[in-house]
Amino acid sequence: MAPGELHLRFATAAGEAWFVARWPTEGEDVQYRVAQLDVGERPALAADGQPRGGRQAHLHSREQWDALLADLFASLAPPAQDQVTLVTVQGRDIVFHRDAGGSMRVYPHERKPATLTVARTITEPELAAQALARLRALPESEAPRLYATGDPGTGGSYVLLDPASGRSVLVAPVAAPDRAAGVAAVGTSLNLAQSLLLQSHIFAPLMHPVASTSQFLSHLTQSLVVALPRPASAPAEIPRLSSAQPMDAAAFDRRLDGMVSSRAYAGRMQLLVDGDAFFTRLVQAVQDARQSVDIRVYIFDRDDFALRIADLLKARSREVRVRVLVDELGTIGAGGGSQAPYPYYRGPAGTPVSIVTYLQDGAAVEARAQPNPFLTSDHTKVTLVDGERAFVGGMNIGYQYRYVWHDLMVEAEGPIVRRLARDFDAAWARAVPGIVLPDRRAPEAEPPAMRDAFGVRPLYTQPGNPEILQAQLAAIRAARQSIWIQ
């Protein structure tokens, strides 16, 4: 073991085989790294048979790794019996707690009993730091330790813990493509071509004539507006940085009344930043559902994490109504293969070609794919639970959104959820062939006032009416103190 390198030697019938993993030793987050183990050349060896300039790492078995994890879990379990700690281990979310008898119980996050709520979340780097702290108290604490952690059937993976440097590295072999993954990839390509050529331009306009015609006219109008020459205008003078009072929010809200199609609804909002916050809340909400779960999403991927969420929905569909609406082009284009930078990620063997079919197979999930007339897409991400709670924001369902990307969701309660539920019902109806007429029902009676609620106004990007863009530009022009854009 040299700085930034790990060399492994395996005895084979033909002699020996060498493998190597490399990782950067500088930059941000140098204490926790992820590296790929691949076939390597035999390094220059010293007299003791070790690579020159390196240190020997002691190899420990999977059973020893499990024992270390069990020791860590025992120390990190919450005191309350109805609470659990959630930890990410090798791309899997695991929860654990002590039951009434004091015994440790461990579950996959998506399969935990609904009565157990997550009280604490620990990331993989944090877990590695906890493991290093444990090792420093053991004899020979300065020696690097290499733990075999993966299942033999997946090719095996390792965790390197180096108490001397305080560094931990997750090491896993490069994934080898299998026949099932290849078949799924071919199916994805065929479905994508079908959506681009047939569904978008032929089938969708025939089956959805009103919506397709509306979108076509909108695209035509917007294209002509962009193409028409416009007189050049002098740029507006950029105002100086100001410490003035912020804009009059009430006046700006009144201005929106004349700009956009929807009114403000009362609601309570809670920000959920990144996948660990959102998916922890989502799993609990789905488990707590008493009547219904409605999901409208641009991409419902087919990687192992997405399928675990799908399995949870399939299990709940036997008890409550579950509807899933995906964008056909976005979901097919997402594929189901590994796009994650973590080498231990594996797509499941026999990845399904269609997430809609997978959700319906052996369950009562109602699943539909939103058509894409003239290559238009529905980028909405809304999840509704019992018509009382909604999750809105930027996250799709898949491995990237849970573990890799920075993104934001909002959890909402109150009358605003009823408006979002009506939007879902309209989109759900549009996803089946035929002419869908607008909803002319009288508005529902306003529910009682909520404490700590404020006005929430849904904005839409509709054919010929990009309300979100218009509201953003109006807010930028009305700003008096600051503009933050992420």
XYZ file of C-alpha atoms in Angstrom:
486
model
C 0.000 0.000 0.000
C 1.573 3.299 -1.211
C 0.079 6.825 -0.832
C -3.006 6.919 -3.031
C -2.609 3.315 -4.160
C -3.655 -0.142 -3.059
C -2.128 -3.247 -4.647
C -3.742 -6.641 -4.097
C -2.089 -9.943 -4.985
C -4.201 -13.046 -5.514
C -2.905 -16.592 -5.854
C -4.309 -18.382 -8.898
C -3.824 -21.759 -10.554
C -1.605 -20.029 -13.123
C 0.528 -18.264 -10.519
C -0.478 -14.825 -9.228
C -2.700 -11.941 -10.333
C -2.310 -8.295 -9.334
C -5.045 -5.713 -8.941
C -4.687 -2.001 -8.201
C -6.912 0.806 -6.934
C -5.880 4.468 -7.062
C -7.413 7.600 -5.555
C -6.417 11.261 -5.229
C -4.635 12.248 -2.042
C -5.320 15.981 -2.237
C -8.384 18.148 -2.538
C -11.651 18.330 -0.683
C -12.857 15.483 1.508
C -9.489 13.738 1.440
C -10.443 11.648 4.464
C -12.985 9.597 2.519
C -12.443 8.333 -0.997
C -14.005 5.925 -3.450
C -11.759 3.940 -5.795
C -12.137 1.264 -8.448
C -10.204 -1.985 -8.255
C -9.029 -3.166 -11.651
C -6.463 -5.482 -13.155
C -2.966 -4.044 -12.704
C 0.651 -4.701 -13.447
C 2.962 -6.238 -10.885
C 4.581 -3.334 -9.005
C 8.256 -3.118 -8.093
C 8.709 -5.246 -4.967
C 11.058 -4.821 -2.040
C 12.981 -7.696 -0.429
C 10.021 -8.531 1.811
C 7.752 -8.988 -1.226
C 5.812 -5.761 -0.631
C 5.560 -2.890 -3.140
C 8.426 -0.451 -2.690
C 7.624 2.570 -0.560
C 4.399 1.084 0.736
C 2.936 -0.404 3.892
C 1.258 -3.734 4.394
C -2.471 -3.671 5.063
C -3.922 -6.444 7.196
C -6.789 -8.247 5.445
C -9.905 -8.940 7.497
C -12.903 -11.076 6.604
C -16.504 -10.140 5.897
C -17.437 -11.571 9.305
C -14.997 -9.208 10.994
C -16.455 -6.281 9.052
C -19.956 -7.279 10.122
C -18.771 -7.465 13.731
C -17.307 -3.951 13.468
C -20.580 -2.651 12.014
C -22.598 -4.369 14.756
C -20.419 -2.687 17.373
C -20.908 0.693 15.706
C -24.653 0.213 15.344
C -24.958 -0.639 19.038
C -23.314 2.655 19.955
C -25.346 4.721 17.480
C -28.823 3.296 18.147
C -31.297 5.897 19.471
C -32.569 5.495 23.037
C -36.267 5.421 22.097
C -37.649 2.066 20.926
C -39.837 3.636 18.220
C -36.943 5.538 16.641
C -34.204 4.334 14.306
C -30.874 5.548 13.011
C -30.470 5.554 9.238
C -27.017 4.856 7.825
C -25.804 4.426 4.259
C -23.583 1.378 3.808
C -22.253 0.566 0.336
C -25.070 2.313 -1.471
C -27.807 0.842 0.742
C -29.934 2.633 3.315
C -30.138 0.635 6.553
C -31.989 1.500 9.755
C -31.391 -0.005 13.172
C -32.662 0.312 16.754
C -33.047 -1.611 19.996
C -36.348 -3.370 20.580
C -38.198 -3.667 23.885
C -35.947 -6.563 24.916
C -32.771 -4.600 24.202
C -31.858 -6.612 21.073
C -30.550 -4.854 17.973
C -32.895 -4.874 14.987
C -31.700 -3.977 11.495
C -33.910 -3.386 8.426
C -33.541 -2.056 4.893
C -34.920 1.467 5.096
C -37.761 0.843 2.646
C -38.865 -2.273 4.589
C -38.827 -0.969 8.133
C -42.046 -1.118 10.172
C -44.074 2.051 9.623
C -44.220 2.641 13.390
C -40.466 3.317 13.435
C -39.357 6.848 12.527
C -35.879 8.035 11.570
C -34.355 10.108 14.352
C -30.800 10.390 13.013
C -29.072 10.044 9.648
C -25.413 9.039 9.270
C -23.625 9.303 5.930
C -21.067 6.829 4.672
C -18.094 9.162 5.361
C -19.394 9.726 8.904
C -19.704 5.970 9.441
C -16.125 5.477 8.206
C -14.921 8.147 10.640
C -16.695 6.338 13.474
C -15.037 3.059 12.436
C -11.595 4.709 12.402
C -12.175 6.039 15.895
C -12.941 2.484 17.050
C -9.810 1.074 15.438
C -7.523 3.601 17.086
C -8.381 2.043 20.448
C -7.289 -1.435 19.315
C -3.791 -2.992 19.368
C -1.729 -2.233 16.267
C -4.013 0.708 15.673
C -1.602 2.394 13.259
C -1.624 -0.474 10.745
C -3.985 -0.116 7.750
C -6.863 -2.591 7.741
C -8.566 -3.887 4.626
C -12.029 -5.358 5.223
C -13.789 -7.584 2.707
C -17.301 -6.151 2.702
C -19.094 -7.127 -0.516
C -21.017 -10.250 -1.352
C -18.919 -12.776 -3.295
C -21.645 -13.036 -5.910
C -21.197 -9.373 -6.881
C -17.428 -9.574 -7.225
C -16.633 -8.369 -3.733
C -15.709 -4.946 -2.437
C -13.437 -3.678 0.305
C -13.117 -0.904 2.844
C -9.618 0.353 3.628
C -9.289 2.019 7.033
C -5.980 3.725 7.827
C -5.940 4.996 11.427
C -2.511 6.593 10.985
C -3.667 9.011 8.286
C -7.327 9.096 9.298
C -8.271 8.130 5.760
C -10.866 5.604 4.614
C -11.325 4.337 1.067
C -14.159 2.311 -0.396
C -12.664 -0.059 -2.978
C -14.756 -2.079 -5.432
C -14.147 -3.842 -8.733
C -15.222 -2.368 -12.022
C -18.665 -3.706 -12.893
C -18.626 -6.250 -15.698
C -21.630 -6.057 -18.034
C -23.809 -9.136 -17.977
C -26.233 -10.489 -20.511
C -29.309 -9.274 -18.665
C -27.966 -5.729 -18.528
C -27.202 -5.906 -22.241
C -30.732 -7.038 -23.041
C -32.152 -4.203 -20.931
C -29.922 -1.701 -22.748
C -31.155 -2.917 -26.132
C -34.746 -2.672 -24.932
C -34.148 0.858 -23.700
C -32.719 1.912 -27.073
C -35.670 0.422 -28.955
C -38.204 2.073 -26.640
C -36.412 5.403 -26.912
C -36.442 5.229 -30.704
C -40.125 4.293 -30.638
C -40.953 7.280 -28.428
C -38.954 9.682 -30.580
C -40.274 8.558 -33.954
C -43.693 7.004 -33.422
C -45.149 8.017 -30.075
C -44.143 11.669 -30.258
C -45.191 12.497 -33.817
C -47.859 9.926 -34.726
C -49.510 8.049 -31.869
C -49.668 10.864 -29.298
C -51.400 13.383 -31.633
C -53.928 10.721 -32.677
C -54.715 9.575 -29.134
C -54.570 13.048 -27.537
C -55.771 15.452 -30.219
C -56.665 18.464 -28.027
C -53.519 18.482 -25.898
C -51.261 17.726 -28.861
C -52.768 20.475 -31.040
C -52.481 22.981 -28.186
C -48.824 22.151 -27.655
C -48.058 22.253 -31.378
C -49.599 25.718 -31.755
C -47.734 26.889 -28.655
C -44.382 25.695 -30.031
C -45.122 27.242 -33.416
C -46.036 30.599 -31.866
C -43.018 30.670 -29.578
C -40.680 29.694 -32.442
C -42.035 32.516 -34.626
C -41.667 35.041 -31.807
C -38.048 34.030 -31.286
C -37.298 34.066 -35.024
C -38.833 37.475 -35.771
C -36.333 40.359 -35.868
C -36.625 42.756 -32.976
C -35.347 46.316 -32.762
C -32.181 46.693 -30.754
C -32.599 48.510 -27.476
C -30.062 50.115 -25.221
C -29.323 48.022 -22.129
C -30.951 49.254 -18.962
C -28.637 50.951 -16.512
C -27.504 48.529 -13.831
C -28.398 50.008 -10.435
C -25.781 50.281 -7.741
C -25.616 47.760 -4.913
C -28.256 48.918 -2.475
C -28.994 48.543 1.202
C -32.596 49.646 0.718
C -35.552 47.900 2.289
C -36.698 44.708 0.518
C -39.515 44.836 -2.008
C -43.093 45.216 -0.833
C -44.120 41.549 -0.828
C -47.838 42.340 -0.612
C -47.641 44.692 -3.579
C -45.710 42.121 -5.587
C -48.330 39.493 -4.767
C -51.066 41.808 -6.025
C -49.079 42.269 -9.220
C -48.957 38.510 -9.694
C -52.756 38.455 -9.471
C -52.845 40.156 -12.851
C -50.040 38.131 -14.400
C -50.690 34.464 -13.656
C -53.674 32.134 -13.790
C -53.775 30.841 -10.228
C -54.492 32.400 -6.893
C -52.636 31.906 -3.640
C -53.623 29.078 -1.313
C -52.855 28.710 2.373
C -50.163 26.211 3.220
C -47.288 25.242 5.455
C -43.950 24.529 3.813
C -40.781 22.716 4.881
C -37.585 22.622 2.831
C -35.975 19.208 2.276
C -32.427 19.671 1.040
C -30.753 16.758 -0.785
C -31.692 13.114 -1.080
C -31.153 12.043 2.504
C -33.720 14.550 3.775
C -36.296 14.032 1.024
C -36.289 10.262 0.626
C -36.317 9.715 4.395
C -39.521 11.757 4.570
C -40.935 10.149 1.423
C -40.512 6.575 2.669
C -42.156 7.450 5.997
C -45.040 9.246 4.264
C -45.688 6.283 1.942
C -45.596 3.897 4.891
C -48.015 6.124 6.845
C -50.507 6.508 3.975
C -54.054 5.554 4.926
C -55.901 6.083 1.631
C -53.728 6.975 -1.358
C -50.284 7.712 -2.780
C -50.079 9.640 -6.071
C -46.693 10.195 -7.736
C -46.147 12.355 -10.811
C -42.513 12.412 -11.850
C -40.403 13.139 -14.912
C -37.990 10.217 -14.398
C -38.669 7.015 -12.469
C -35.392 5.224 -13.061
C -34.746 1.462 -13.052
C -31.593 1.277 -10.952
C -31.485 -0.659 -7.712
C -32.568 2.275 -5.529
C -35.497 3.166 -7.781
C -36.649 -0.446 -7.753
C -36.562 -0.494 -3.944
C -38.918 2.501 -3.939
C -41.037 0.719 -6.544
C -41.184 -2.378 -4.338
C -42.382 -0.246 -1.424
C -45.137 1.216 -3.614
C -46.127 -2.263 -4.801
C -46.378 -3.500 -1.226
C -48.506 -0.520 -0.172
C -50.775 -0.895 -3.221
C -52.305 -3.934 -1.525
C -53.600 -1.625 1.236
C -54.076 1.853 -0.305
C -54.585 3.210 -3.808
C -51.249 3.918 -5.532
C -51.021 5.816 -8.817
C -47.747 6.584 -10.612
C -47.524 8.901 -13.635
C -44.166 9.168 -15.402
C -42.997 11.099 -18.434
C -42.457 8.482 -21.104
C -39.516 10.105 -22.881
C -37.740 11.168 -19.701
C -38.099 7.797 -18.006
C -37.032 5.756 -21.029
C -34.082 8.050 -21.675
C -32.907 7.700 -18.091
C -31.977 4.071 -18.736
C -31.323 1.875 -15.755
C -27.621 1.369 -15.863
C -24.943 2.756 -13.599
C -24.479 6.503 -13.973
C -23.150 6.940 -10.472
C -19.528 7.704 -9.641
C -19.515 5.049 -6.932
C -17.964 1.850 -8.271
C -19.845 -0.383 -5.839
C -23.103 0.544 -7.535
C -24.678 -2.338 -9.412
C -27.759 -2.389 -11.549
C -29.904 -5.387 -10.633
C -29.658 -8.493 -12.761
C -32.504 -8.485 -15.245
C -33.155 -4.732 -15.012
C -36.740 -4.225 -16.274
C -37.132 -2.508 -19.615
C -40.250 -0.631 -18.438
C -40.758 0.766 -14.941
C -44.494 1.031 -15.694
C -44.693 -2.701 -16.330
C -42.552 -3.430 -13.277
C -44.846 -1.386 -11.023
C -47.928 -3.166 -12.333
C -46.488 -6.678 -12.215
C -47.866 -8.620 -9.255
C -49.312 -5.553 -7.545
C -52.275 -3.182 -7.635
C -50.242 -0.117 -8.653
C -51.938 1.979 -11.338
C -49.121 3.240 -13.548
C -49.237 5.329 -16.710
C -46.705 6.986 -19.008
C -47.381 10.576 -20.053
C -47.114 10.818 -23.865
C -44.760 13.292 -25.535
C -46.522 14.926 -28.505
C -44.000 16.771 -30.694
C -41.198 15.920 -28.222
C -42.760 17.855 -25.355
C -42.199 16.575 -21.840
C -43.872 16.887 -18.459
C -41.106 17.872 -16.040
C -43.390 18.036 -12.992
C -42.370 16.225 -9.789
C -45.217 16.014 -7.274
C -46.021 13.300 -4.729
C -49.336 13.417 -2.851
C -50.185 11.322 0.199
C -53.822 10.988 1.309
C -54.539 14.303 -0.428
C -53.178 16.028 2.676
C -49.417 16.156 2.157
C -47.433 17.006 -0.957
C -43.773 16.887 -1.970
C -42.827 19.290 -4.772
C -39.443 20.185 -6.224
C -36.618 19.048 -8.436
C -36.019 15.407 -7.554
C -36.872 12.397 -9.649
C -36.738 8.844 -8.280
C -33.411 7.105 -8.721
C -29.925 6.513 -7.395
C -28.541 9.863 -8.574
C -31.163 11.870 -6.728
C -30.804 9.893 -3.502
C -27.022 9.732 -3.215
C -25.224 11.961 -5.713
C -26.847 15.210 -6.751
C -27.615 18.320 -4.739
C -31.286 19.161 -5.130
C -34.270 20.542 -3.262
C -37.800 19.451 -2.433
C -40.562 21.130 -0.445
C -43.058 19.349 1.795
C -46.423 21.119 1.842
C -49.601 20.806 3.885
C -52.888 22.662 3.774
C -55.294 23.857 1.057
C -52.456 24.170 -1.480
C -52.349 20.355 -1.546
C -55.917 20.205 -2.826
C -54.944 22.351 -5.801
C -51.961 20.097 -6.527
C -54.255 17.054 -6.282
C -56.577 18.533 -8.922
C -53.552 19.109 -11.160
C -52.558 15.470 -10.712
C -56.039 14.236 -11.592
C -56.034 16.347 -14.767
C -52.605 15.042 -15.832
C -53.665 11.487 -14.991
C -56.712 11.827 -17.236
C -54.641 13.281 -20.089
C -52.381 10.218 -20.075
C -55.102 7.989 -21.548
C -56.317 8.155 -25.165
C -59.208 10.435 -25.994
C -60.368 14.019 -25.602
C -60.147 15.312 -22.050
C -62.397 18.253 -21.287
C -61.368 20.891 -18.738
C -62.607 20.472 -15.180
C -65.618 22.792 -14.783
C -66.546 21.722 -11.272
C -67.238 24.385 -8.704
C -64.252 25.052 -6.460
C -64.230 23.209 -3.159
C -65.180 25.015 0.000
C -62.264 26.704 1.692
C -61.073 24.587 4.666
C -60.577 26.113 8.095
C -57.638 28.445 8.545
C -54.298 26.888 9.456
C -51.866 28.132 12.034
C -48.429 29.161 10.768
C -49.711 29.081 7.178
C -48.969 31.607 4.455
C -50.020 32.192 0.866
C -48.592 29.705 -1.640
C -49.191 30.312 -5.326
C -48.657 27.499 -7.857
C -47.066 28.662 -11.115
C -47.140 26.750 -14.381
C -45.386 26.546 -17.705
C -48.344 26.109 -20.026
C -48.627 26.294 -23.821
C -48.034 29.921 -24.755
C -47.943 31.049 -21.107
C -44.629 30.534 -19.265
C -45.786 31.795 -15.862
C -42.705 30.615 -13.985
C -40.383 32.628 -16.219
C -42.644 35.679 -16.130
C -42.843 35.624 -12.337
C -39.072 35.214 -12.014
C -38.385 38.170 -14.299
C -40.933 40.285 -12.453
C -39.324 39.427 -9.116
C -35.857 40.281 -10.442
C -37.094 43.654 -11.704
C -38.858 44.371 -8.410
C -35.852 43.452 -6.243
C -34.531 46.269 -4.062
C -31.939 44.556 -1.921
C -30.665 41.231 -3.236
C -31.133 38.519 -5.884
C -30.019 34.960 -5.133
C -29.980 32.413 -7.949
C -29.025 28.744 -7.515
